[in-house]
Amino acid sequence: MKTEAPKKGLQKLTELEVKINSIFALQQITQNDINAIKDKTEIDLFNKRFTERLNSLKDEERDNFLKKFDLILPQQTKNELWEYNHRRITKAIADMMQEFNRMPTRAEIAESSQLSRQTIYKHLKEYKTNPMYLEELEQFRFMTSKVLAKVFKFAVNGDTSAAKLYFNVMGCLNGQAQAGTFIQNQNNFIQINGTVISQETVKQLNPEQLSTIENILKSTLTQPEKLVTSSI
């Protein structure tokens, strides 16, 4: 009896492999087809074979394989596939622009990313409205205050380029730019209306004057937040 157990286990594994391969061979896979995969061991093996098969394919073969599972793939998996495509396309474009100093063609992007032209076309056309891309933008917006704080630090230490950037950004973000106020963009000074502030001017300010400017700048970052009240 002890010698038959491994044979039965091997037989069960072989039968499961046949079952999985028969599912992969279908033109369109539905939830009823997946219901044939029952216990955790079978599900784990199915997921492993799915990942192995997907990673071994590229171009149109990969598209066709994923199309089979379109009706049953959970949203989380679809999100991961979108992120995978987005990373590969972004890297392909960045690498080739660095190498050739021009925007690559879609054929070149396809060859470099090993994605199909159809996938690339669809991704480039629709990425701006994809929730995953919008979520990525929110992450960048979330980091805005940290970057601005860094700019502010350089500005109060006498970097006029950072001060120029700070004034321009804060005017746009808060809508506080006064009518007729003009901040001149130059290499070594900033000009607000008729007043020119150069780096040399900043260096000549005494500690009390620098402290006054610093307090003015800080006040724009420490505006009290409005209390949010709600009622039922």
PDB file of C-alpha atoms in Angstrom:
ATOM      1  CA  MET A   1       0.000   0.000   0.000  1.00  0.00           C
ATOM      2  CA  LYS A   2       2.835   2.394   0.795  1.00  0.00           C
ATOM      3  CA  THR A   3       4.384   1.940  -2.645  1.00  0.00           C
ATOM      4  CA  GLU A   4       1.102   2.780  -4.409  1.00  0.00           C
ATOM      5  CA  ALA A   5       0.634   6.208  -2.797  1.00  0.00           C
ATOM      6  CA  PRO A   6       3.274   7.980  -4.923  1.00  0.00           C
ATOM      7  CA  LYS A   7       1.802   6.446  -8.055  1.00  0.00           C
ATOM      8  CA  LYS A   8      -1.661   7.702  -7.152  1.00  0.00           C
ATOM      9  CA  GLY A   9      -0.258  11.152  -6.404  1.00  0.00           C
ATOM     10  CA  LEU A  10       1.572  11.223  -9.731  1.00  0.00           C
ATOM     11  CA  GLN A  11      -1.539  10.027 -11.528  1.00  0.00           C
ATOM     12  CA  LYS A  12      -3.628  12.774  -9.916  1.00  0.00           C
ATOM     13  CA  LEU A  13      -1.025  15.393 -10.885  1.00  0.00           C
ATOM     14  CA  THR A  14      -0.974  14.135 -14.468  1.00  0.00           C
ATOM     15  CA  GLU A  15      -4.766  14.243 -14.649  1.00  0.00           C
ATOM     16  CA  LEU A  16      -4.730  17.795 -13.319  1.00  0.00           C
ATOM     17  CA  GLU A  17      -2.131  18.825 -15.901  1.00  0.00           C
ATOM     18  CA  VAL A  18      -4.359  17.383 -18.634  1.00  0.00           C
ATOM     19  CA  LYS A  19      -7.321  19.305 -17.186  1.00  0.00           C
ATOM     20  CA  ILE A  20      -5.377  22.572 -17.089  1.00  0.00           C
ATOM     21  CA  ASN A  21      -4.064  22.125 -20.625  1.00  0.00           C
ATOM     22  CA  SER A  22      -7.584  21.410 -21.875  1.00  0.00           C
ATOM     23  CA  ILE A  23      -8.764  24.688 -20.311  1.00  0.00           C
ATOM     24  CA  PHE A  24      -5.866  26.606 -21.868  1.00  0.00           C
ATOM     25  CA  ALA A  25      -6.830  25.176 -25.259  1.00  0.00           C
ATOM     26  CA  LEU A  26     -10.315  26.735 -25.174  1.00  0.00           C
ATOM     27  CA  GLN A  27     -11.079  29.720 -27.385  1.00  0.00           C
ATOM     28  CA  GLN A  28     -12.860  31.558 -24.546  1.00  0.00           C
ATOM     29  CA  ILE A  29     -12.688  30.539 -20.897  1.00  0.00           C
ATOM     30  CA  THR A  30     -15.679  31.083 -18.613  1.00  0.00           C
ATOM     31  CA  GLN A  31     -16.226  30.721 -14.903  1.00  0.00           C
ATOM     32  CA  ASN A  32     -17.877  27.338 -15.489  1.00  0.00           C
ATOM     33  CA  ASP A  33     -14.638  26.086 -17.014  1.00  0.00           C
ATOM     34  CA  ILE A  34     -12.641  27.313 -14.028  1.00  0.00           C
ATOM     35  CA  ASN A  35     -15.047  25.650 -11.597  1.00  0.00           C
ATOM     36  CA  ALA A  36     -13.485  22.341 -12.626  1.00  0.00           C
ATOM     37  CA  ILE A  37     -10.415  23.459 -10.641  1.00  0.00           C
ATOM     38  CA  LYS A  38     -11.517  22.822  -7.066  1.00  0.00           C
ATOM     39  CA  ASP A  39      -9.194  22.470  -4.075  1.00  0.00           C
ATOM     40  CA  LYS A  40      -6.333  24.788  -3.102  1.00  0.00           C
ATOM     41  CA  THR A  41      -3.623  22.506  -4.498  1.00  0.00           C
ATOM     42  CA  GLU A  42      -5.281  22.467  -7.899  1.00  0.00           C
ATOM     43  CA  ILE A  43      -5.879  26.228  -7.847  1.00  0.00           C
ATOM     44  CA  ASP A  44      -2.241  26.922  -6.918  1.00  0.00           C
ATOM     45  CA  LEU A  45      -0.981  24.706  -9.742  1.00  0.00           C
ATOM     46  CA  PHE A  46      -3.384  26.330 -12.208  1.00  0.00           C
ATOM     47  CA  ASN A  47      -2.176  29.822 -11.224  1.00  0.00           C
ATOM     48  CA  LYS A  48       1.442  28.679 -11.509  1.00  0.00           C
ATOM     49  CA  ARG A  49       0.890  27.275 -15.008  1.00  0.00           C
ATOM     50  CA  PHE A  50      -0.982  30.436 -16.017  1.00  0.00           C
ATOM     51  CA  THR A  51       1.927  32.646 -14.916  1.00  0.00           C
ATOM     52  CA  GLU A  52       4.512  30.407 -16.580  1.00  0.00           C
ATOM     53  CA  ARG A  53       2.601  30.374 -19.844  1.00  0.00           C
ATOM     54  CA  LEU A  54       2.025  34.138 -19.794  1.00  0.00           C
ATOM     55  CA  ASN A  55       5.685  34.915 -19.098  1.00  0.00           C
ATOM     56  CA  SER A  56       6.797  32.668 -21.944  1.00  0.00           C
ATOM     57  CA  LEU A  57       4.690  34.504 -24.548  1.00  0.00           C
ATOM     58  CA  LYS A  58       5.133  37.844 -26.289  1.00  0.00           C
ATOM     59  CA  ASP A  59       3.534  40.013 -28.963  1.00  0.00           C
ATOM     60  CA  GLU A  60       0.257  38.713 -30.436  1.00  0.00           C
ATOM     61  CA  GLU A  61       0.589  35.294 -28.780  1.00  0.00           C
ATOM     62  CA  ARG A  62       0.472  36.981 -25.393  1.00  0.00           C
ATOM     63  CA  ASP A  63      -2.561  39.039 -26.431  1.00  0.00           C
ATOM     64  CA  ASN A  64      -4.419  35.966 -27.648  1.00  0.00           C
ATOM     65  CA  PHE A  65      -3.657  34.056 -24.472  1.00  0.00           C
ATOM     66  CA  LEU A  66      -4.947  36.883 -22.255  1.00  0.00           C
ATOM     67  CA  LYS A  67      -8.027  37.284 -24.431  1.00  0.00           C
ATOM     68  CA  LYS A  68      -9.036  33.735 -23.516  1.00  0.00           C
ATOM     69  CA  PHE A  69      -9.217  34.741 -19.833  1.00  0.00           C
ATOM     70  CA  ASP A  70     -10.767  38.177 -20.276  1.00  0.00           C
ATOM     71  CA  LEU A  71     -14.140  37.135 -18.807  1.00  0.00           C
ATOM     72  CA  ILE A  72     -12.709  35.675 -15.607  1.00  0.00           C
ATOM     73  CA  LEU A  73      -9.626  37.719 -14.750  1.00  0.00           C
ATOM     74  CA  PRO A  74     -10.162  39.641 -11.483  1.00  0.00           C
ATOM     75  CA  GLN A  75      -9.740  43.404 -11.614  1.00  0.00           C
ATOM     76  CA  GLN A  76      -6.594  43.212  -9.484  1.00  0.00           C
ATOM     77  CA  THR A  77      -4.929  40.990 -12.075  1.00  0.00           C
ATOM     78  CA  LYS A  78      -6.014  43.317 -14.889  1.00  0.00           C
ATOM     79  CA  ASN A  79      -4.518  46.242 -12.964  1.00  0.00           C
ATOM     80  CA  GLU A  80      -1.230  44.368 -12.572  1.00  0.00           C
ATOM     81  CA  LEU A  81      -1.166  43.584 -16.287  1.00  0.00           C
ATOM     82  CA  TRP A  82      -1.792  47.272 -17.100  1.00  0.00           C
ATOM     83  CA  GLU A  83       1.059  48.304 -14.798  1.00  0.00           C
ATOM     84  CA  TYR A  84       3.332  45.733 -16.423  1.00  0.00           C
ATOM     85  CA  ASN A  85       2.556  47.081 -19.911  1.00  0.00           C
ATOM     86  CA  HIS A  86       2.937  50.670 -18.724  1.00  0.00           C
ATOM     87  CA  ARG A  87       6.381  50.019 -17.232  1.00  0.00           C
ATOM     88  CA  ARG A  88       7.660  48.203 -20.315  1.00  0.00           C
ATOM     89  CA  ILE A  89       6.362  50.837 -22.750  1.00  0.00           C
ATOM     90  CA  THR A  90       7.700  53.712 -20.630  1.00  0.00           C
ATOM     91  CA  LYS A  91      11.118  52.074 -20.326  1.00  0.00           C
ATOM     92  CA  ALA A  92      11.275  51.296 -24.046  1.00  0.00           C
ATOM     93  CA  ILE A  93      10.487  54.907 -24.990  1.00  0.00           C
ATOM     94  CA  ALA A  94      12.914  56.370 -22.426  1.00  0.00           C
ATOM     95  CA  ASP A  95      15.773  54.038 -23.405  1.00  0.00           C
ATOM     96  CA  MET A  96      15.431  54.653 -27.146  1.00  0.00           C
ATOM     97  CA  MET A  97      15.068  58.416 -26.770  1.00  0.00           C
ATOM     98  CA  GLN A  98      18.281  58.365 -24.744  1.00  0.00           C
ATOM     99  CA  GLU A  99      20.034  56.266 -27.378  1.00  0.00           C
ATOM    100  CA  PHE A 100      18.700  57.770 -30.614  1.00  0.00           C
ATOM    101  CA  ASN A 101      17.717  61.320 -29.501  1.00  0.00           C
ATOM    102  CA  ARG A 102      14.277  60.972 -31.079  1.00  0.00           C
ATOM    103  CA  MET A 103      10.852  59.564 -30.360  1.00  0.00           C
ATOM    104  CA  PRO A 104      10.791  55.865 -31.317  1.00  0.00           C
ATOM    105  CA  THR A 105       8.201  54.407 -33.683  1.00  0.00           C
ATOM    106  CA  ARG A 106       5.566  52.011 -32.426  1.00  0.00           C
ATOM    107  CA  ALA A 107       7.310  49.193 -34.226  1.00  0.00           C
ATOM    108  CA  GLU A 108      10.502  49.979 -32.316  1.00  0.00           C
ATOM    109  CA  ILE A 109       8.590  50.203 -29.031  1.00  0.00           C
ATOM    110  CA  ALA A 110       6.991  46.823 -29.778  1.00  0.00           C
ATOM    111  CA  GLU A 111      10.344  45.211 -30.502  1.00  0.00           C
ATOM    112  CA  SER A 112      11.965  46.640 -27.384  1.00  0.00           C
ATOM    113  CA  SER A 113       9.060  45.957 -24.996  1.00  0.00           C
ATOM    114  CA  GLN A 114       8.097  42.586 -26.548  1.00  0.00           C
ATOM    115  CA  LEU A 115       4.484  43.746 -26.557  1.00  0.00           C
ATOM    116  CA  SER A 116       2.280  43.717 -29.625  1.00  0.00           C
ATOM    117  CA  ARG A 117       1.695  46.857 -31.673  1.00  0.00           C
ATOM    118  CA  GLN A 118      -2.005  46.527 -30.906  1.00  0.00           C
ATOM    119  CA  THR A 119      -1.315  46.547 -27.164  1.00  0.00           C
ATOM    120  CA  ILE A 120       0.956  49.576 -27.509  1.00  0.00           C
ATOM    121  CA  TYR A 121      -1.545  51.454 -29.675  1.00  0.00           C
ATOM    122  CA  LYS A 122      -4.374  50.746 -27.213  1.00  0.00           C
ATOM    123  CA  HIS A 123      -2.252  51.673 -24.194  1.00  0.00           C
ATOM    124  CA  LEU A 124      -1.007  54.968 -25.660  1.00  0.00           C
ATOM    125  CA  LYS A 125      -4.516  55.896 -26.763  1.00  0.00           C
ATOM    126  CA  GLU A 126      -6.293  55.128 -23.493  1.00  0.00           C
ATOM    127  CA  TYR A 127      -3.734  55.501 -20.706  1.00  0.00           C
ATOM    128  CA  LYS A 128      -4.782  59.080 -19.790  1.00  0.00           C
ATOM    129  CA  THR A 129      -8.257  57.910 -18.756  1.00  0.00           C
ATOM    130  CA  ASN A 130      -7.170  54.717 -17.035  1.00  0.00           C
ATOM    131  CA  PRO A 131      -7.798  54.756 -13.242  1.00  0.00           C
ATOM    132  CA  MET A 132      -4.309  53.341 -12.659  1.00  0.00           C
ATOM    133  CA  TYR A 133      -2.702  56.293 -14.458  1.00  0.00           C
ATOM    134  CA  LEU A 134      -4.905  58.788 -12.603  1.00  0.00           C
ATOM    135  CA  GLU A 135      -3.872  57.139  -9.340  1.00  0.00           C
ATOM    136  CA  GLU A 136      -0.223  57.503 -10.351  1.00  0.00           C
ATOM    137  CA  LEU A 137      -0.740  61.220 -10.990  1.00  0.00           C
ATOM    138  CA  GLU A 138      -2.266  61.611  -7.532  1.00  0.00           C
ATOM    139  CA  GLN A 139       0.872  60.106  -6.032  1.00  0.00           C
ATOM    140  CA  PHE A 140       2.972  62.741  -7.797  1.00  0.00           C
ATOM    141  CA  ARG A 141       0.613  65.496  -6.614  1.00  0.00           C
ATOM    142  CA  PHE A 142       0.891  64.102  -3.095  1.00  0.00           C
ATOM    143  CA  MET A 143       4.660  64.701  -3.207  1.00  0.00           C
ATOM    144  CA  THR A 144       4.277  68.324  -4.372  1.00  0.00           C
ATOM    145  CA  SER A 145       4.528  69.808  -0.878  1.00  0.00           C
ATOM    146  CA  LYS A 146       7.772  67.933  -0.165  1.00  0.00           C
ATOM    147  CA  VAL A 147       9.380  69.194  -3.374  1.00  0.00           C
ATOM    148  CA  LEU A 148       8.120  72.725  -2.739  1.00  0.00           C
ATOM    149  CA  ALA A 149       9.544  72.650   0.790  1.00  0.00           C
ATOM    150  CA  LYS A 150      12.925  71.763  -0.712  1.00  0.00           C
ATOM    151  CA  VAL A 151      12.659  74.669  -3.160  1.00  0.00           C
ATOM    152  CA  PHE A 152      11.731  76.963  -0.275  1.00  0.00           C
ATOM    153  CA  LYS A 153      14.813  75.877   1.701  1.00  0.00           C
ATOM    154  CA  PHE A 154      17.108  76.809  -1.193  1.00  0.00           C
ATOM    155  CA  ALA A 155      15.222  80.077  -1.730  1.00  0.00           C
ATOM    156  CA  VAL A 156      15.657  81.402   1.818  1.00  0.00           C
ATOM    157  CA  ASN A 157      19.348  80.460   1.678  1.00  0.00           C
ATOM    158  CA  GLY A 158      19.919  82.888  -1.195  1.00  0.00           C
ATOM    159  CA  ASP A 159      19.261  80.804  -4.321  1.00  0.00           C
ATOM    160  CA  THR A 160      17.426  83.286  -6.534  1.00  0.00           C
ATOM    161  CA  SER A 161      16.514  80.620  -9.109  1.00  0.00           C
ATOM    162  CA  ALA A 162      14.744  78.654  -6.384  1.00  0.00           C
ATOM    163  CA  ALA A 163      13.080  81.847  -5.124  1.00  0.00           C
ATOM    164  CA  LYS A 164      11.899  82.664  -8.651  1.00  0.00           C
ATOM    165  CA  LEU A 165      10.470  79.164  -9.035  1.00  0.00           C
ATOM    166  CA  TYR A 166       8.848  79.348  -5.603  1.00  0.00           C
ATOM    167  CA  PHE A 167       7.110  82.661  -6.311  1.00  0.00           C
ATOM    168  CA  ASN A 168       5.873  81.489  -9.701  1.00  0.00           C
ATOM    169  CA  VAL A 169       4.549  78.162  -8.401  1.00  0.00           C
ATOM    170  CA  MET A 170       2.834  79.648  -5.367  1.00  0.00           C
ATOM    171  CA  GLY A 171       1.188  82.293  -7.513  1.00  0.00           C
ATOM    172  CA  CYS A 172      -0.234  79.605  -9.784  1.00  0.00           C
ATOM    173  CA  LEU A 173      -1.231  77.156  -7.079  1.00  0.00           C
ATOM    174  CA  ASN A 174      -2.995  79.595  -4.787  1.00  0.00           C
ATOM    175  CA  GLY A 175      -4.284  82.053  -7.351  1.00  0.00           C
ATOM    176  CA  GLN A 176      -2.632  84.859  -5.380  1.00  0.00           C
ATOM    177  CA  ALA A 177      -0.779  86.542  -8.220  1.00  0.00           C
ATOM    178  CA  GLN A 178      -1.971  90.154  -8.222  1.00  0.00           C
ATOM    179  CA  ALA A 179      -3.162  91.774 -11.402  1.00  0.00           C
ATOM    180  CA  GLY A 180      -0.251  93.513 -13.079  1.00  0.00           C
ATOM    181  CA  THR A 181       2.323  91.608 -11.026  1.00  0.00           C
ATOM    182  CA  PHE A 182       5.087  90.359 -13.237  1.00  0.00           C
ATOM    183  CA  ILE A 183       7.897  88.031 -12.192  1.00  0.00           C
ATOM    184  CA  GLN A 184      10.724  88.283 -14.704  1.00  0.00           C
ATOM    185  CA  ASN A 185      12.465  85.002 -15.542  1.00  0.00           C
ATOM    186  CA  GLN A 186      16.185  85.558 -15.917  1.00  0.00           C
ATOM    187  CA  ASN A 187      19.285  83.514 -15.193  1.00  0.00           C
ATOM    188  CA  ASN A 188      20.677  85.443 -12.238  1.00  0.00           C
ATOM    189  CA  PHE A 189      17.888  87.608 -10.817  1.00  0.00           C
ATOM    190  CA  ILE A 190      14.150  87.880 -10.334  1.00  0.00           C
ATOM    191  CA  GLN A 191      12.110  90.961 -11.041  1.00  0.00           C
ATOM    192  CA  ILE A 192       8.772  91.627  -9.363  1.00  0.00           C
ATOM    193  CA  ASN A 193       7.161  94.582 -11.132  1.00  0.00           C
ATOM    194  CA  GLY A 194       9.881  97.251 -10.976  1.00  0.00           C
ATOM    195  CA  THR A 195      11.931  95.691  -8.178  1.00  0.00           C
ATOM    196  CA  VAL A 196      14.989  93.653  -9.142  1.00  0.00           C
ATOM    197  CA  ILE A 197      16.274  91.073  -6.633  1.00  0.00           C
ATOM    198  CA  SER A 198      19.628  89.566  -7.563  1.00  0.00           C
ATOM    199  CA  GLN A 199      21.668  86.963  -5.731  1.00  0.00           C
ATOM    200  CA  GLU A 200      24.163  89.666  -4.802  1.00  0.00           C
ATOM    201  CA  THR A 201      21.336  91.708  -3.280  1.00  0.00           C
ATOM    202  CA  VAL A 202      20.279  88.774  -1.133  1.00  0.00           C
ATOM    203  CA  LYS A 203      23.850  88.243   0.060  1.00  0.00           C
ATOM    204  CA  GLN A 204      24.032  91.886   1.207  1.00  0.00           C
ATOM    205  CA  LEU A 205      20.932  91.615   3.402  1.00  0.00           C
ATOM    206  CA  ASN A 206      21.536  91.537   7.144  1.00  0.00           C
ATOM    207  CA  PRO A 207      20.181  88.680   9.310  1.00  0.00           C
ATOM    208  CA  GLU A 208      17.148  90.707  10.391  1.00  0.00           C
ATOM    209  CA  GLN A 209      16.168  91.462   6.794  1.00  0.00           C
ATOM    210  CA  LEU A 210      16.646  87.819   5.770  1.00  0.00           C
ATOM    211  CA  SER A 211      14.519  86.762   8.728  1.00  0.00           C
ATOM    212  CA  THR A 212      11.736  89.118   7.612  1.00  0.00           C
ATOM    213  CA  ILE A 213      11.756  87.655   4.079  1.00  0.00           C
ATOM    214  CA  GLU A 214      11.849  84.150   5.489  1.00  0.00           C
ATOM    215  CA  ASN A 215       8.809  84.857   7.681  1.00  0.00           C
ATOM    216  CA  ILE A 216       6.909  86.228   4.684  1.00  0.00           C
ATOM    217  CA  LEU A 217       7.653  83.080   2.695  1.00  0.00           C
ATOM    218  CA  LYS A 218       6.810  80.803   5.602  1.00  0.00           C
ATOM    219  CA  SER A 219       3.449  82.488   6.073  1.00  0.00           C
ATOM    220  CA  THR A 220       2.354  81.222   2.666  1.00  0.00           C
ATOM    221  CA  LEU A 221       3.075  77.651   3.752  1.00  0.00           C
ATOM    222  CA  THR A 222       1.397  77.867   7.130  1.00  0.00           C
ATOM    223  CA  GLN A 223      -2.049  79.116   6.239  1.00  0.00           C
ATOM    224  CA  PRO A 224      -4.533  77.639   8.775  1.00  0.00           C
ATOM    225  CA  GLU A 225      -6.705  74.877   7.359  1.00  0.00           C
ATOM    226  CA  LYS A 226     -10.439  75.393   7.372  1.00  0.00           C
ATOM    227  CA  LEU A 227     -12.382  73.200   9.717  1.00  0.00           C
ATOM    228  CA  VAL A 228     -14.667  70.751   7.966  1.00  0.00           C
ATOM    229  CA  THR A 229     -18.007  70.264   9.650  1.00  0.00           C
ATOM    230  CA  SER A 230     -20.671  67.812   8.718  1.00  0.00           C
ATOM    231  CA  SER A 231     -24.242  67.241   9.713  1.00  0.00           C
ATOM    232  CA  ILE A 232     -26.529  64.248   9.464  1.00  0.00           C
TER     233      ILE A 232
END
